[in-house]
Amino acid sequence: GWAKLQDSIMKSRLRKLLRRKLSRQEPAYETANPSREWVCPDAELVNDLPNLVSSALMESITNKQLHALAQPIGPDLWLVPFFEPDTCERITAVIDHRLAWQRLLPQNSPNSMHYAGVVFEPMGFDSPMSEIRDRIINPLRREFYPEFGHLDDDYAFAATYGHQLARRLGFHVDDSELTLNVALSEGYT
């Protein structure tokens, strides 16, 4: 109990120190005059995103055939195709653009476990994410987690992994009824 709490507090402090150090480092790219306001490089993505969900997933929702599409991978864990690869590339390009902007004008971390990443709401993606929750996530919830009521709130973010960033996510419990993880690039397990 107490030792785990102390360990958690120490890790949190170390993450904060690391974030401060990273935010003070010079960016590895050239930017003439960084804008105080971030502008999405793919403005159409904001409106298109709810319609770019995998056609196989949309068809299985429409036909109420989610169990035929979903692959069970563990207790209460399911694997479904969510976005097509080209959509993942578009989302990744927008995230990379936001991360470059954030290096010049640091933002808050997505949560206490990720010091590198982006929160979608300040990027203008709050409405599309809510639409995805209503049109896609709630039908998944009804099928696989009927014990939970209608989802009426969401928090969408992208955690970034890689060289000099987090390499894995340790065991944790999310403060949510349902968590959807979308791998935007390949090579993750």
PDB file of C-alpha atoms in Angstrom:
ATOM      1  CA  GLY A   1       0.000   0.000   0.000  1.00  0.00           C
ATOM      2  CA  TRP A   2       2.237   2.792   1.302  1.00  0.00           C
ATOM      3  CA  ALA A   3       5.275   1.721  -0.745  1.00  0.00           C
ATOM      4  CA  LYS A   4       3.199   1.624  -3.947  1.00  0.00           C
ATOM      5  CA  LEU A   5       1.797   5.086  -3.208  1.00  0.00           C
ATOM      6  CA  GLN A   6       5.307   6.474  -2.621  1.00  0.00           C
ATOM      7  CA  ASP A   7       6.514   4.814  -5.845  1.00  0.00           C
ATOM      8  CA  SER A   8       3.599   6.332  -7.770  1.00  0.00           C
ATOM      9  CA  ILE A   9       4.280   9.811  -6.340  1.00  0.00           C
ATOM     10  CA  MET A  10       7.984   9.526  -7.192  1.00  0.00           C
ATOM     11  CA  LYS A  11       7.227   8.444 -10.772  1.00  0.00           C
ATOM     12  CA  SER A  12       4.800  11.348 -11.153  1.00  0.00           C
ATOM     13  CA  ARG A  13       7.445  13.806  -9.953  1.00  0.00           C
ATOM     14  CA  LEU A  14      10.032  12.322 -12.315  1.00  0.00           C
ATOM     15  CA  ARG A  15       7.618  12.646 -15.262  1.00  0.00           C
ATOM     16  CA  LYS A  16       7.031  16.308 -14.416  1.00  0.00           C
ATOM     17  CA  LEU A  17      10.760  16.969 -14.236  1.00  0.00           C
ATOM     18  CA  LEU A  18      11.312  15.173 -17.526  1.00  0.00           C
ATOM     19  CA  ARG A  19       8.518  17.197 -19.175  1.00  0.00           C
ATOM     20  CA  ARG A  20      10.140  20.427 -17.980  1.00  0.00           C
ATOM     21  CA  LYS A  21      13.517  19.293 -19.304  1.00  0.00           C
ATOM     22  CA  LEU A  22      12.059  18.252 -22.672  1.00  0.00           C
ATOM     23  CA  SER A  23      10.152  21.524 -23.023  1.00  0.00           C
ATOM     24  CA  ARG A  24      13.395  23.492 -22.510  1.00  0.00           C
ATOM     25  CA  GLN A  25      15.287  21.594 -25.205  1.00  0.00           C
ATOM     26  CA  GLU A  26      15.696  23.167 -28.611  1.00  0.00           C
ATOM     27  CA  PRO A  27      13.397  21.654 -31.223  1.00  0.00           C
ATOM     28  CA  ALA A  28      15.034  19.478 -33.874  1.00  0.00           C
ATOM     29  CA  TYR A  29      13.254  21.298 -36.700  1.00  0.00           C
ATOM     30  CA  GLU A  30      13.105  24.807 -38.085  1.00  0.00           C
ATOM     31  CA  THR A  31      10.090  27.013 -37.500  1.00  0.00           C
ATOM     32  CA  ALA A  32      10.258  30.676 -38.431  1.00  0.00           C
ATOM     33  CA  ASN A  33       7.651  32.347 -36.246  1.00  0.00           C
ATOM     34  CA  PRO A  34       5.581  29.817 -34.354  1.00  0.00           C
ATOM     35  CA  SER A  35       1.942  30.784 -34.178  1.00  0.00           C
ATOM     36  CA  ARG A  36       0.348  31.035 -30.758  1.00  0.00           C
ATOM     37  CA  GLU A  37      -2.751  29.384 -32.274  1.00  0.00           C
ATOM     38  CA  TRP A  38      -2.375  25.919 -33.707  1.00  0.00           C
ATOM     39  CA  VAL A  39      -3.997  25.369 -37.111  1.00  0.00           C
ATOM     40  CA  CYS A  40      -4.864  21.828 -38.200  1.00  0.00           C
ATOM     41  CA  PRO A  41      -2.970  20.998 -41.417  1.00  0.00           C
ATOM     42  CA  ASP A  42      -5.843  18.710 -42.525  1.00  0.00           C
ATOM     43  CA  ALA A  43      -8.958  20.751 -41.743  1.00  0.00           C
ATOM     44  CA  GLU A  44     -11.174  18.297 -43.650  1.00  0.00           C
ATOM     45  CA  LEU A  45     -10.185  15.530 -41.232  1.00  0.00           C
ATOM     46  CA  VAL A  46     -12.058  17.271 -38.414  1.00  0.00           C
ATOM     47  CA  ASN A  47     -15.349  16.931 -40.315  1.00  0.00           C
ATOM     48  CA  ASP A  48     -14.546  13.654 -42.103  1.00  0.00           C
ATOM     49  CA  LEU A  49     -13.286  11.615 -39.139  1.00  0.00           C
ATOM     50  CA  PRO A  50     -16.614  10.077 -38.015  1.00  0.00           C
ATOM     51  CA  ASN A  51     -17.212   8.920 -41.599  1.00  0.00           C
ATOM     52  CA  LEU A  52     -13.764   7.363 -41.967  1.00  0.00           C
ATOM     53  CA  VAL A  53     -14.394   4.473 -39.607  1.00  0.00           C
ATOM     54  CA  SER A  54     -13.695   1.069 -41.151  1.00  0.00           C
ATOM     55  CA  SER A  55     -16.430   0.035 -43.597  1.00  0.00           C
ATOM     56  CA  ALA A  56     -16.361  -3.484 -42.110  1.00  0.00           C
ATOM     57  CA  LEU A  57     -17.069  -2.062 -38.655  1.00  0.00           C
ATOM     58  CA  MET A  58     -19.840   0.215 -39.925  1.00  0.00           C
ATOM     59  CA  GLU A  59     -21.458  -2.668 -41.807  1.00  0.00           C
ATOM     60  CA  SER A  60     -21.319  -4.939 -38.757  1.00  0.00           C
ATOM     61  CA  ILE A  61     -22.940  -2.213 -36.620  1.00  0.00           C
ATOM     62  CA  THR A  62     -25.670  -1.639 -39.213  1.00  0.00           C
ATOM     63  CA  ASN A  63     -26.350  -5.366 -39.570  1.00  0.00           C
ATOM     64  CA  LYS A  64     -25.982  -6.016 -35.822  1.00  0.00           C
ATOM     65  CA  GLN A  65     -23.228  -8.537 -36.554  1.00  0.00           C
ATOM     66  CA  LEU A  66     -20.493  -7.200 -34.236  1.00  0.00           C
ATOM     67  CA  HIS A  67     -19.723 -10.607 -32.741  1.00  0.00           C
ATOM     68  CA  ALA A  68     -18.958 -11.925 -36.233  1.00  0.00           C
ATOM     69  CA  LEU A  69     -16.394  -9.151 -36.771  1.00  0.00           C
ATOM     70  CA  ALA A  70     -14.856  -8.806 -33.302  1.00  0.00           C
ATOM     71  CA  GLN A  71     -12.008 -11.073 -32.334  1.00  0.00           C
ATOM     72  CA  PRO A  72     -11.813 -11.857 -28.588  1.00  0.00           C
ATOM     73  CA  ILE A  73      -8.241 -11.389 -27.313  1.00  0.00           C
ATOM     74  CA  GLY A  74      -8.793 -11.650 -23.573  1.00  0.00           C
ATOM     75  CA  PRO A  75     -11.418 -11.362 -20.872  1.00  0.00           C
ATOM     76  CA  ASP A  76     -13.651  -8.444 -21.919  1.00  0.00           C
ATOM     77  CA  LEU A  77     -11.105  -7.450 -24.595  1.00  0.00           C
ATOM     78  CA  TRP A  78     -12.018  -7.330 -28.271  1.00  0.00           C
ATOM     79  CA  LEU A  79     -10.152  -6.527 -31.451  1.00  0.00           C
ATOM     80  CA  VAL A  80     -12.054  -4.795 -34.267  1.00  0.00           C
ATOM     81  CA  PRO A  81     -10.859  -2.928 -37.345  1.00  0.00           C
ATOM     82  CA  PHE A  82     -11.465   0.732 -36.570  1.00  0.00           C
ATOM     83  CA  PHE A  83      -9.811   3.002 -39.153  1.00  0.00           C
ATOM     84  CA  GLU A  84      -8.430   2.198 -42.580  1.00  0.00           C
ATOM     85  CA  PRO A  85      -4.629   2.621 -42.962  1.00  0.00           C
ATOM     86  CA  ASP A  86      -4.916   5.857 -44.987  1.00  0.00           C
ATOM     87  CA  THR A  87      -7.076   7.396 -42.238  1.00  0.00           C
ATOM     88  CA  CYS A  88      -4.484   6.359 -39.635  1.00  0.00           C
ATOM     89  CA  GLU A  89      -1.817   8.098 -41.731  1.00  0.00           C
ATOM     90  CA  ARG A  90      -3.883  11.305 -41.858  1.00  0.00           C
ATOM     91  CA  ILE A  91      -4.470  11.248 -38.104  1.00  0.00           C
ATOM     92  CA  THR A  92      -0.782  10.547 -37.471  1.00  0.00           C
ATOM     93  CA  ALA A  93       0.255  13.474 -39.696  1.00  0.00           C
ATOM     94  CA  VAL A  94      -2.039  15.815 -37.728  1.00  0.00           C
ATOM     95  CA  ILE A  95      -0.709  14.480 -34.402  1.00  0.00           C
ATOM     96  CA  ASP A  96       2.900  14.915 -35.583  1.00  0.00           C
ATOM     97  CA  HIS A  97       2.127  18.486 -36.657  1.00  0.00           C
ATOM     98  CA  ARG A  98       0.565  19.229 -33.257  1.00  0.00           C
ATOM     99  CA  LEU A  99       3.521  17.659 -31.421  1.00  0.00           C
ATOM    100  CA  ALA A 100       5.945  19.877 -33.375  1.00  0.00           C
ATOM    101  CA  TRP A 101       3.866  22.937 -32.433  1.00  0.00           C
ATOM    102  CA  GLN A 102       3.741  21.810 -28.799  1.00  0.00           C
ATOM    103  CA  ARG A 103       7.524  21.610 -28.642  1.00  0.00           C
ATOM    104  CA  LEU A 104       7.559  25.376 -29.103  1.00  0.00           C
ATOM    105  CA  LEU A 105       4.499  26.096 -26.969  1.00  0.00           C
ATOM    106  CA  PRO A 106       4.281  23.228 -24.436  1.00  0.00           C
ATOM    107  CA  GLN A 107       0.843  21.959 -23.434  1.00  0.00           C
ATOM    108  CA  ASN A 108      -0.359  19.742 -20.614  1.00  0.00           C
ATOM    109  CA  SER A 109       0.261  16.014 -20.870  1.00  0.00           C
ATOM    110  CA  PRO A 110      -2.670  13.809 -21.915  1.00  0.00           C
ATOM    111  CA  ASN A 111      -2.652  12.139 -18.478  1.00  0.00           C
ATOM    112  CA  SER A 112      -0.391  11.149 -15.609  1.00  0.00           C
ATOM    113  CA  MET A 113       1.007   8.138 -17.473  1.00  0.00           C
ATOM    114  CA  HIS A 114       1.968   9.887 -20.726  1.00  0.00           C
ATOM    115  CA  TYR A 115       4.243  12.896 -20.765  1.00  0.00           C
ATOM    116  CA  ALA A 116       4.313  12.956 -24.578  1.00  0.00           C
ATOM    117  CA  GLY A 117       1.150  13.133 -26.608  1.00  0.00           C
ATOM    118  CA  VAL A 118      -1.776  15.303 -27.568  1.00  0.00           C
ATOM    119  CA  VAL A 119      -5.295  15.871 -26.306  1.00  0.00           C
ATOM    120  CA  PHE A 120      -7.827  16.013 -29.147  1.00  0.00           C
ATOM    121  CA  GLU A 121     -10.279  18.539 -27.659  1.00  0.00           C
ATOM    122  CA  PRO A 122      -7.981  21.605 -27.935  1.00  0.00           C
ATOM    123  CA  MET A 123      -7.176  20.504 -31.493  1.00  0.00           C
ATOM    124  CA  GLY A 124     -10.823  20.967 -32.496  1.00  0.00           C
ATOM    125  CA  PHE A 125     -11.652  17.263 -32.517  1.00  0.00           C
ATOM    126  CA  ASP A 126     -14.143  17.306 -29.631  1.00  0.00           C
ATOM    127  CA  SER A 127     -17.259  17.174 -31.865  1.00  0.00           C
ATOM    128  CA  PRO A 128     -15.961  14.384 -34.152  1.00  0.00           C
ATOM    129  CA  MET A 129     -14.892  12.332 -31.125  1.00  0.00           C
ATOM    130  CA  SER A 130     -18.314  12.760 -29.529  1.00  0.00           C
ATOM    131  CA  GLU A 131     -19.955  11.705 -32.796  1.00  0.00           C
ATOM    132  CA  ILE A 132     -17.710   8.623 -32.939  1.00  0.00           C
ATOM    133  CA  ARG A 133     -18.701   7.856 -29.350  1.00  0.00           C
ATOM    134  CA  ASP A 134     -22.403   8.085 -30.203  1.00  0.00           C
ATOM    135  CA  ARG A 135     -22.351   6.326 -33.594  1.00  0.00           C
ATOM    136  CA  ILE A 136     -19.629   3.716 -33.053  1.00  0.00           C
ATOM    137  CA  ILE A 137     -18.588   3.287 -29.427  1.00  0.00           C
ATOM    138  CA  ASN A 138     -22.094   3.152 -27.940  1.00  0.00           C
ATOM    139  CA  PRO A 139     -23.167   0.316 -30.292  1.00  0.00           C
ATOM    140  CA  LEU A 140     -19.956  -1.548 -29.350  1.00  0.00           C
ATOM    141  CA  ARG A 141     -20.768  -0.928 -25.687  1.00  0.00           C
ATOM    142  CA  ARG A 142     -24.317  -2.244 -26.078  1.00  0.00           C
ATOM    143  CA  GLU A 143     -23.028  -5.426 -27.699  1.00  0.00           C
ATOM    144  CA  PHE A 144     -19.986  -6.217 -25.565  1.00  0.00           C
ATOM    145  CA  TYR A 145     -20.590  -4.349 -22.296  1.00  0.00           C
ATOM    146  CA  PRO A 146     -24.370  -4.158 -21.797  1.00  0.00           C
ATOM    147  CA  GLU A 147     -23.899  -3.711 -18.048  1.00  0.00           C
ATOM    148  CA  PHE A 148     -22.862  -0.107 -18.679  1.00  0.00           C
ATOM    149  CA  GLY A 149     -25.408   2.533 -19.593  1.00  0.00           C
ATOM    150  CA  HIS A 150     -25.242   4.996 -22.459  1.00  0.00           C
ATOM    151  CA  LEU A 151     -21.850   6.731 -22.648  1.00  0.00           C
ATOM    152  CA  ASP A 152     -22.330  10.490 -22.519  1.00  0.00           C
ATOM    153  CA  ASP A 153     -18.783  11.763 -22.132  1.00  0.00           C
ATOM    154  CA  ASP A 154     -15.408  11.073 -23.702  1.00  0.00           C
ATOM    155  CA  TYR A 155     -11.773  11.999 -23.379  1.00  0.00           C
ATOM    156  CA  ALA A 156      -9.711  11.414 -26.497  1.00  0.00           C
ATOM    157  CA  PHE A 157      -5.944  11.717 -26.684  1.00  0.00           C
ATOM    158  CA  ALA A 158      -2.967  10.238 -28.478  1.00  0.00           C
ATOM    159  CA  ALA A 159      -0.037   8.894 -26.528  1.00  0.00           C
ATOM    160  CA  THR A 160       3.253   8.855 -28.382  1.00  0.00           C
ATOM    161  CA  TYR A 161       5.842   6.146 -28.014  1.00  0.00           C
ATOM    162  CA  GLY A 162       9.338   5.876 -29.413  1.00  0.00           C
ATOM    163  CA  HIS A 163      12.959   6.866 -29.027  1.00  0.00           C
ATOM    164  CA  GLN A 164      13.391   9.124 -25.959  1.00  0.00           C
ATOM    165  CA  LEU A 165       9.672   8.701 -25.231  1.00  0.00           C
ATOM    166  CA  ALA A 166       7.659   6.124 -23.371  1.00  0.00           C
ATOM    167  CA  ARG A 167       8.280   2.656 -24.764  1.00  0.00           C
ATOM    168  CA  ARG A 168       5.460   0.850 -23.025  1.00  0.00           C
ATOM    169  CA  LEU A 169       2.474   1.432 -20.822  1.00  0.00           C
ATOM    170  CA  GLY A 170       2.579  -0.342 -17.488  1.00  0.00           C
ATOM    171  CA  PHE A 171      -0.328  -1.985 -15.756  1.00  0.00           C
ATOM    172  CA  HIS A 172      -2.992   0.535 -14.819  1.00  0.00           C
ATOM    173  CA  VAL A 173      -6.730   0.991 -14.455  1.00  0.00           C
ATOM    174  CA  ASP A 174      -8.506   3.634 -16.516  1.00  0.00           C
ATOM    175  CA  ASP A 175     -11.093   5.844 -14.846  1.00  0.00           C
ATOM    176  CA  SER A 176     -13.710   4.986 -17.451  1.00  0.00           C
ATOM    177  CA  GLU A 177     -16.491   2.555 -18.200  1.00  0.00           C
ATOM    178  CA  LEU A 178     -14.958   1.701 -21.548  1.00  0.00           C
ATOM    179  CA  THR A 179     -11.577   2.324 -23.150  1.00  0.00           C
ATOM    180  CA  LEU A 180     -10.937   2.213 -26.888  1.00  0.00           C
ATOM    181  CA  ASN A 181      -7.312   1.972 -27.990  1.00  0.00           C
ATOM    182  CA  VAL A 182      -6.586   2.577 -31.659  1.00  0.00           C
ATOM    183  CA  ALA A 183      -3.124   1.694 -32.977  1.00  0.00           C
ATOM    184  CA  LEU A 184      -2.385   4.335 -35.597  1.00  0.00           C
ATOM    185  CA  SER A 185       0.734   2.604 -36.850  1.00  0.00           C
ATOM    186  CA  GLU A 186       1.911  -0.958 -37.083  1.00  0.00           C
ATOM    187  CA  GLY A 187       4.336  -2.833 -34.888  1.00  0.00           C
ATOM    188  CA  TYR A 188       2.501  -2.481 -31.585  1.00  0.00           C
ATOM    189  CA  THR A 189       1.315  -5.342 -29.435  1.00  0.00           C
TER     190      THR A 189
END
